C-alpha cells in the first residue's frame, strides 16, 4: 500500500486536475456565500435602523404638530406627548441634538405663555 503523495502520483493527471478544480470551486462558493451572508446582515441592520429612525421622527413630528395647534387641549396633549417621546429616548445619534433643541423651545414658549409678567 502506498501513502502520502505517492497515492496522487498514481492517479491520472486529469483526475488530479478535476479534484483540484472541485476543491477550488467549493472554496470559492463558500467564500461567496460568506460574503453574501455578511452583506445581507449589514443591509438588514441598516434597513432596521432606518425604519426605527423613521418611526421615531413620525412620533416627534406628530407631537410637535399638536404642540403648534391653536386648540389649548391639543397643545397640552402635544406637550405631554413630546415629553414622553423625549423621555423614551427614541432619538438616536445626531437626532438627539435636534430633539433637545425643540424641547427647549417648547419649554421656553410654555414658560412665556404661563408667566407673561416675566417678559
Short mmCIF file of C-alpha atoms in Angstrom, two decimals:
data_model
loop_
_atom_site.label_atom_id
_atom_site.label_comp_id
_atom_site.label_asym_id
_atom_site.label_seq_id
_atom_site.Cartn_x
_atom_site.Cartn_y
_atom_site.Cartn_z
CA UNK A 1 0.00 0.00 0.00
CA UNK A 2 1.27 3.46 -0.84
CA UNK A 3 0.99 6.54 1.40
CA UNK A 4 1.28 10.34 1.11
CA UNK A 5 1.93 11.95 -2.27
CA UNK A 6 2.67 8.62 -3.85
CA UNK A 7 -1.11 8.00 -3.98
CA UNK A 8 -1.65 11.17 -6.02
CA UNK A 9 1.20 10.22 -8.28
CA UNK A 10 -0.68 7.03 -9.14
CA UNK A 11 -3.74 9.00 -10.27
CA UNK A 12 -4.09 10.13 -13.84
CA UNK A 13 -3.38 13.87 -14.30
CA UNK A 14 -6.94 14.58 -15.42
CA UNK A 15 -8.33 13.15 -12.16
CA UNK A 16 -5.97 15.27 -10.06
CA UNK A 17 -6.94 18.36 -12.04
CA UNK A 18 -10.63 17.55 -11.55
CA UNK A 19 -10.21 17.17 -7.77
CA UNK A 20 -8.22 20.41 -7.51
CA UNK A 21 -10.81 22.27 -9.62
CA UNK A 22 -13.64 20.90 -7.45
CA UNK A 23 -11.88 21.96 -4.24
CA UNK A 24 -11.20 25.41 -5.70
CA UNK A 25 -14.83 25.79 -6.78
CA UNK A 26 -16.05 24.70 -3.33
CA UNK A 27 -13.73 27.21 -1.64
CA UNK A 28 -14.91 29.99 -3.95
CA UNK A 29 -18.55 29.08 -3.35
CA UNK A 30 -18.09 29.11 0.42
CA UNK A 31 -16.30 32.48 0.24
CA UNK A 32 -19.10 33.91 -1.91
CA UNK A 33 -21.75 32.55 0.44
CA UNK A 34 -19.98 34.04 3.46
CA UNK A 35 -19.60 37.43 1.76
CA UNK A 36 -23.26 37.35 0.70
CA UNK A 37 -24.35 36.49 4.24
CA UNK A 38 -22.35 39.34 5.73
CA UNK A 39 -23.70 41.75 3.11
CA UNK A 40 -27.29 40.62 3.82
CA UNK A 41 -26.80 41.11 7.57
CA UNK A 42 -25.35 44.59 7.07
CA UNK A 43 -28.21 45.60 4.74
CA UNK A 44 -30.81 44.18 7.14
CA UNK A 45 -29.33 46.09 10.09
CA UNK A 46 -29.20 49.32 8.05
CA UNK A 47 -32.84 48.88 6.99
CA UNK A 48 -33.93 48.22 10.58
CA UNK A 49 -32.09 51.35 11.77
CA UNK A 50 -33.72 53.42 9.02
CA UNK A 51 -37.20 52.12 9.91
CA UNK A 52 -36.65 52.82 13.61
CA UNK A 53 -35.49 56.35 12.81
CA UNK A 54 -38.50 56.95 10.53
CA UNK A 55 -40.89 55.77 13.23
CA UNK A 56 -39.20 57.96 15.83
CA UNK A 57 -39.41 61.04 13.61
CA UNK A 58 -43.05 60.29 12.82
CA UNK A 59 -43.82 60.37 16.55
CA UNK A 60 -41.75 63.51 17.10
CA UNK A 61 -43.37 65.39 14.21
CA UNK A 62 -46.85 64.29 15.34
CA UNK A 63 -46.18 65.63 18.86
CA UNK A 64 -44.75 68.91 17.54
CA UNK A 65 -47.78 69.35 15.25
CA UNK A 66 -50.02 69.04 18.29
CA UNK A 67 -47.85 71.48 20.26
CA UNK A 68 -48.28 74.02 17.46
CA UNK A 69 -52.06 73.62 17.38
CA UNK A 70 -54.24 76.62 18.28
CA UNK A 71 -56.51 74.49 20.46
CA UNK A 72 -55.36 74.52 24.09
CA UNK A 73 -56.31 70.87 24.60
CA UNK A 74 -54.35 69.67 21.59
CA UNK A 75 -51.47 71.90 22.62
CA UNK A 76 -51.31 70.32 26.08
CA UNK A 77 -51.61 66.80 24.64
CA UNK A 78 -48.77 67.63 22.26
CA UNK A 79 -46.58 68.88 25.09
CA UNK A 80 -47.15 65.74 27.11
CA UNK A 81 -46.67 63.52 24.05
CA UNK A 82 -43.43 65.29 23.16
CA UNK A 83 -42.19 64.97 26.74
CA UNK A 84 -43.00 61.25 26.63
CA UNK A 85 -41.15 60.86 23.33
CA UNK A 86 -38.21 62.75 24.80
CA UNK A 87 -38.21 60.61 27.96
CA UNK A 88 -38.33 57.39 25.92
CA UNK A 89 -35.07 58.45 24.23
CA UNK A 90 -36.17 57.16 20.86
CA UNK A 91 -33.99 59.70 19.06
CA UNK A 92 -30.51 58.43 18.33
CA UNK A 93 -27.13 59.89 17.42
CA UNK A 94 -27.36 63.32 15.80
CA UNK A 95 -31.16 63.39 16.17
CA UNK A 96 -30.82 63.86 19.93
CA UNK A 97 -29.42 67.35 19.39
CA UNK A 98 -32.43 68.43 17.31
CA UNK A 99 -34.96 66.89 19.70
CA UNK A 100 -33.26 68.60 22.67
CA UNK A 101 -33.37 71.97 20.88
CA UNK A 102 -37.06 71.53 20.08
CA UNK A 103 -37.74 70.55 23.70
CA UNK A 104 -36.02 73.70 24.95
CA UNK A 105 -38.05 75.82 22.50
CA UNK A 106 -41.29 74.20 23.64
CA UNK A 107 -40.44 74.68 27.32
CA UNK A 108 -39.38 78.30 26.78
CA UNK A 109 -42.57 79.08 24.87
CA UNK A 110 -44.69 77.45 27.59
CA UNK A 111 -42.96 79.49 30.29
CA UNK A 112 -43.59 82.70 28.34
CA UNK A 113 -47.24 81.82 27.90
CA UNK A 114 -47.72 80.78 31.54
CA UNK A 115 -45.85 83.79 33.01
CA UNK A 116 -46.40 86.80 30.74
CA UNK A 117 -45.38 89.19 33.52
CA UNK A 118 -41.75 87.88 33.43
CA UNK A 119 -41.04 89.06 29.87
#
